[in-house]
Amino acid sequence: MPLNENKSHGVPKSHPRFSSLKYRHKIIEGMKNLVVAEAGLIAHGRGECFDYIIGEKTIKTAKNAINAAVAVLLTAKRPVISVNGNVAALVPNELVALSKLLNIPLEINLFYSKEGRIKAITEVLKNAGATDIKGTNEDMMTELTGLESNRRKVDFIAKADVVMVPLEDGDRTETLKKLGKMVIAVDLNPISRTALWADITIVDNIIRVIPEMIETAKQFKKLNKKELIEIVNNFNNKLNIQKTLDLIIDYITKQKEEAFKILE
Ligand code: PTJ
């Protein structure tokens, strides 16, 4: 048997936290080769913490939001998926598969600018099979008014009607909304500014969201425009976030009851 067949980064596959540790290492590797910003490690840790309190699974409200998001992306005129370092490190293949399935461009948009990062992320996406990557040529970029961070520099996003923003910081979502764009957010924190500002908030881990969106897109591609619009119209983001918080409270209450049983 080849050495390490049952291990990844020294972690045995039988380890109860194997999956979580595998994604941690993807983030660490990503940071070493410039894909992930240093602060991306901290953001990942924050995400892990929120993932715990939803039970590390796709909860019903996330599935509702995913359905609405896919329906919107299938009916939008000029949709785009924004890509940052964490997302590129965690789910490059899945992201490219989704972009191809929906025929939507990926645009690299970074909060932390650093020499070589755009090139490194472009490489990762190209290796995953991406052919349509925006945000790589400064000369093609314009600036979003009302935004001071590095995220103000955009390419296709400037003309987009729908922008999907996974793992975002609040400022740009607010700006995109003020510019009349529809925003789909993926954020494990249900009460972050991004989550509250977005039109559709998917409270789930990006590692589960993109594969789930791919499966949903395969099904929804068989629906007609009227049926897709109905799915969007039946979705209420505010209510969905409220229900997400209720599910978190229920889960924590249950965990509180369960917590000490193993010690008895
Ligand atoms: O690559 P860059 O330079 O564009 O920077 C990317 C980060 C993520 C570092 C930057 O956007 C940032 O600092 O983001 P924040 O403000 O930390 O917000 C990230 C949000 O994503 C937080 O609410 C986290 O809880 C959430 N989050 C972290 N990991 C995941 C996640 N949400 C979904 N899936 C995750 N795996």
PDB file of N, CA and C and ligand atoms in Angstrom, residues 35 37 39-40 43-44 46-48 50 84-86 90 109-112 117 151 167-169 186-189 192 204-207, ligand 1:
ATOM      1  N   VAL A  35      -2.968  32.470  -3.115  1.00  0.00           N
ATOM      2  CA  VAL A  35      -4.396  32.460  -3.482  1.00  0.00           C
ATOM      3  C   VAL A  35      -5.224  33.071  -2.348  1.00  0.00           C
ATOM      4  N   ALA A  37      -5.663  35.262   1.157  1.00  0.00           N
ATOM      5  CA  ALA A  37      -5.051  36.341   1.956  1.00  0.00           C
ATOM      6  C   ALA A  37      -4.792  35.820   3.371  1.00  0.00           C
ATOM      7  N   ALA A  39      -5.619  37.107   6.082  1.00  0.00           N
ATOM      8  CA  ALA A  39      -6.871  37.264   6.828  1.00  0.00           C
ATOM      9  C   ALA A  39      -7.905  36.208   6.426  1.00  0.00           C
ATOM     10  N   GLY A  40      -7.672  35.558   5.292  1.00  0.00           N
ATOM     11  CA  GLY A  40      -8.569  34.493   4.852  1.00  0.00           C
ATOM     12  C   GLY A  40      -8.592  33.325   5.822  1.00  0.00           C
ATOM     13  N   ALA A  43     -10.931  34.414   8.522  1.00  0.00           N
ATOM     14  CA  ALA A  43     -12.317  34.353   8.012  1.00  0.00           C
ATOM     15  C   ALA A  43     -12.802  32.909   7.984  1.00  0.00           C
ATOM     16  N   HIS A  44     -11.913  31.991   7.611  1.00  0.00           N
ATOM     17  CA  HIS A  44     -12.278  30.575   7.551  1.00  0.00           C
ATOM     18  C   HIS A  44     -12.640  30.061   8.947  1.00  0.00           C
ATOM     19  N   ARG A  46     -13.731  31.805  11.428  1.00  0.00           N
ATOM     20  CA  ARG A  46     -15.036  32.358  11.815  1.00  0.00           C
ATOM     21  C   ARG A  46     -16.163  31.537  11.165  1.00  0.00           C
ATOM     22  N   GLY A  47     -15.929  31.199   9.894  1.00  0.00           N
ATOM     23  CA  GLY A  47     -16.914  30.384   9.186  1.00  0.00           C
ATOM     24  C   GLY A  47     -17.120  29.045   9.871  1.00  0.00           C
ATOM     25  N   GLU A  48     -16.030  28.400  10.279  1.00  0.00           N
ATOM     26  CA  GLU A  48     -16.121  27.092  10.954  1.00  0.00           C
ATOM     27  C   GLU A  48     -16.994  27.195  12.200  1.00  0.00           C
ATOM     28  N   PHE A  50     -19.428  29.336  12.840  1.00  0.00           N
ATOM     29  CA  PHE A  50     -20.851  29.423  12.479  1.00  0.00           C
ATOM     30  C   PHE A  50     -21.358  28.092  11.926  1.00  0.00           C
ATOM     31  N   ASN A  84     -13.289  35.142  -4.643  1.00  0.00           N
ATOM     32  CA  ASN A  84     -12.170  35.646  -3.834  1.00  0.00           C
ATOM     33  C   ASN A  84     -11.212  34.491  -3.521  1.00  0.00           C
ATOM     34  N   GLY A  85     -10.189  34.778  -2.735  1.00  0.00           N
ATOM     35  CA  GLY A  85      -9.155  33.777  -2.478  1.00  0.00           C
ATOM     36  C   GLY A  85      -9.676  32.531  -1.783  1.00  0.00           C
ATOM     37  N   ASN A  86     -10.485  32.711  -0.740  1.00  0.00           N
ATOM     38  CA  ASN A  86     -10.981  31.544   0.009  1.00  0.00           C
ATOM     39  C   ASN A  86     -11.795  30.608  -0.881  1.00  0.00           C
ATOM     40  N   LEU A  90     -11.021  26.726  -1.843  1.00  0.00           N
ATOM     41  CA  LEU A  90     -11.874  25.660  -1.306  1.00  0.00           C
ATOM     42  C   LEU A  90     -12.590  24.844  -2.376  1.00  0.00           C
ATOM     43  N   ASN A 109     -12.374  39.054  -7.672  1.00  0.00           N
ATOM     44  CA  ASN A 109     -12.533  40.346  -6.997  1.00  0.00           C
ATOM     45  C   ASN A 109     -12.005  40.187  -5.584  1.00  0.00           C
ATOM     46  N   LEU A 110     -10.951  40.913  -5.269  1.00  0.00           N
ATOM     47  CA  LEU A 110     -10.269  40.692  -3.992  1.00  0.00           C
ATOM     48  C   LEU A 110     -10.379  41.881  -3.039  1.00  0.00           C
ATOM     49  N   PHE A 111     -10.486  41.554  -1.774  1.00  0.00           N
ATOM     50  CA  PHE A 111     -10.486  42.600  -0.750  1.00  0.00           C
ATOM     51  C   PHE A 111      -9.047  43.011  -0.447  1.00  0.00           C
ATOM     52  N   TYR A 112      -8.172  42.004  -0.348  1.00  0.00           N
ATOM     53  CA  TYR A 112      -6.770  42.278  -0.036  1.00  0.00           C
ATOM     54  C   TYR A 112      -5.935  42.193  -1.307  1.00  0.00           C
ATOM     55  N   ARG A 117      -1.446  37.841  -6.493  1.00  0.00           N
ATOM     56  CA  ARG A 117      -2.632  37.097  -6.071  1.00  0.00           C
ATOM     57  C   ARG A 117      -3.587  36.812  -7.234  1.00  0.00           C
ATOM     58  N   ARG A 151     -12.222  46.161  -3.406  1.00  0.00           N
ATOM     59  CA  ARG A 151     -13.315  45.511  -4.138  1.00  0.00           C
ATOM     60  C   ARG A 151     -14.023  46.460  -5.106  1.00  0.00           C
ATOM     61  N   LEU A 167     -18.725  34.623   0.567  1.00  0.00           N
ATOM     62  CA  LEU A 167     -17.776  35.049   1.617  1.00  0.00           C
ATOM     63  C   LEU A 167     -17.328  36.491   1.438  1.00  0.00           C
ATOM     64  N   GLU A 168     -18.256  37.359   1.616  1.00  0.00           N
ATOM     65  CA  GLU A 168     -18.034  38.773   1.317  1.00  0.00           C
ATOM     66  C   GLU A 168     -17.930  39.597   2.598  1.00  0.00           C
ATOM     67  N   ASP A 169     -17.319  40.764   2.484  1.00  0.00           N
ATOM     68  CA  ASP A 169     -17.373  41.731   3.581  1.00  0.00           C
ATOM     69  C   ASP A 169     -18.507  42.705   3.225  1.00  0.00           C
ATOM     70  N   VAL A 186     -23.401  34.189  -0.058  1.00  0.00           N
ATOM     71  CA  VAL A 186     -23.194  32.921   0.659  1.00  0.00           C
ATOM     72  C   VAL A 186     -22.394  33.289   1.887  1.00  0.00           C
ATOM     73  N   ASP A 187     -22.986  33.144   3.050  1.00  0.00           N
ATOM     74  CA  ASP A 187     -22.325  33.575   4.274  1.00  0.00           C
ATOM     75  C   ASP A 187     -22.837  32.750   5.451  1.00  0.00           C
ATOM     76  N   LEU A 188     -21.913  32.095   6.144  1.00  0.00           N
ATOM     77  CA  LEU A 188     -22.327  31.271   7.285  1.00  0.00           C
ATOM     78  C   LEU A 188     -22.847  32.105   8.451  1.00  0.00           C
ATOM     79  N   ASN A 189     -22.508  33.389   8.450  1.00  0.00           N
ATOM     80  CA  ASN A 189     -23.024  34.266   9.503  1.00  0.00           C
ATOM     81  C   ASN A 189     -24.355  34.877   9.045  1.00  0.00           C
ATOM     82  N   SER A 192     -24.542  38.852   9.423  1.00  0.00           N
ATOM     83  CA  SER A 192     -23.490  39.761   8.949  1.00  0.00           C
ATOM     84  C   SER A 192     -24.178  40.841   8.114  1.00  0.00           C
ATOM     85  N   ASP A 204     -24.843  28.918   4.624  1.00  0.00           N
ATOM     86  CA  ASP A 204     -24.303  27.558   4.538  1.00  0.00           C
ATOM     87  C   ASP A 204     -22.840  27.648   4.125  1.00  0.00           C
ATOM     88  N   ASN A 205     -22.141  26.534   4.304  1.00  0.00           N
ATOM     89  CA  ASN A 205     -20.721  26.510   3.937  1.00  0.00           C
ATOM     90  C   ASN A 205     -20.582  26.419   2.417  1.00  0.00           C
ATOM     91  N   ILE A 206     -19.706  27.230   1.872  1.00  0.00           N
ATOM     92  CA  ILE A 206     -19.492  27.256   0.416  1.00  0.00           C
ATOM     93  C   ILE A 206     -19.147  25.862  -0.117  1.00  0.00           C
ATOM     94  N   ILE A 207     -18.511  25.043   0.716  1.00  0.00           N
ATOM     95  CA  ILE A 207     -18.126  23.693   0.251  1.00  0.00           C
ATOM     96  C   ILE A 207     -19.350  22.809   0.003  1.00  0.00           C
TER      97      ILE A 207
HETATM   98  O1  PTJ B   1      -9.488  36.912  -0.964  1.00  0.00           O
HETATM   99  P1  PTJ B   1      -9.902  38.283  -0.510  1.00  0.00           P
HETATM  100  O2  PTJ B   1      -8.750  39.247  -0.467  1.00  0.00           O
HETATM  101  O3  PTJ B   1     -11.021  38.840  -1.338  1.00  0.00           O
HETATM  102  O4  PTJ B   1     -10.447  38.171   0.992  1.00  0.00           O
HETATM  103  C1  PTJ B   1     -11.453  37.239   1.322  1.00  0.00           C
HETATM  104  C2  PTJ B   1     -11.886  37.367   2.810  1.00  0.00           C
HETATM  105  C3  PTJ B   1     -12.853  36.221   3.104  1.00  0.00           C
HETATM  106  C4  PTJ B   1     -10.638  37.238   3.681  1.00  0.00           C
HETATM  107  C5  PTJ B   1     -12.545  38.763   3.019  1.00  0.00           C
HETATM  108  O5  PTJ B   1     -13.650  38.885   2.168  1.00  0.00           O
HETATM  109  C6  PTJ B   1     -12.970  38.946   4.457  1.00  0.00           C
HETATM  110  O6  PTJ B   1     -12.225  39.424   5.305  1.00  0.00           O
HETATM  111  O7  PTJ B   1     -14.210  38.541   4.731  1.00  0.00           O
HETATM  112  P2  PTJ B   1     -14.897  38.660   6.198  1.00  0.00           P
HETATM  113  O8  PTJ B   1     -15.277  40.061   6.469  1.00  0.00           O
HETATM  114  O9  PTJ B   1     -14.100  37.900   7.180  1.00  0.00           O
HETATM  115  O10 PTJ B   1     -16.242  37.870   5.937  1.00  0.00           O
HETATM  116  C7  PTJ B   1     -16.260  36.563   5.508  1.00  0.00           C
HETATM  117  C8  PTJ B   1     -17.599  35.955   5.906  1.00  0.00           C
HETATM  118  O11 PTJ B   1     -17.647  34.663   5.313  1.00  0.00           O
HETATM  119  C9  PTJ B   1     -17.772  35.757   7.414  1.00  0.00           C
HETATM  120  O12 PTJ B   1     -19.087  36.119   7.798  1.00  0.00           O
HETATM  121  C10 PTJ B   1     -17.595  34.237   7.624  1.00  0.00           C
HETATM  122  O13 PTJ B   1     -18.409  33.745   8.658  1.00  0.00           O
HETATM  123  C11 PTJ B   1     -18.045  33.706   6.281  1.00  0.00           C
HETATM  124  N1  PTJ B   1     -17.397  32.442   5.918  1.00  0.00           N
HETATM  125  C12 PTJ B   1     -16.136  32.043   6.191  1.00  0.00           C
HETATM  126  N2  PTJ B   1     -15.896  30.828   5.657  1.00  0.00           N
HETATM  127  C13 PTJ B   1     -17.033  30.465   5.010  1.00  0.00           C
HETATM  128  C14 PTJ B   1     -18.002  31.495   5.161  1.00  0.00           C
HETATM  129  N3  PTJ B   1     -19.214  31.424   4.618  1.00  0.00           N
HETATM  130  C15 PTJ B   1     -19.506  30.332   3.881  1.00  0.00           C
HETATM  131  N4  PTJ B   1     -18.640  29.308   3.691  1.00  0.00           N
HETATM  132  C16 PTJ B   1     -17.392  29.335   4.232  1.00  0.00           C
HETATM  133  N5  PTJ B   1     -16.543  28.313   4.046  1.00  0.00           N
END
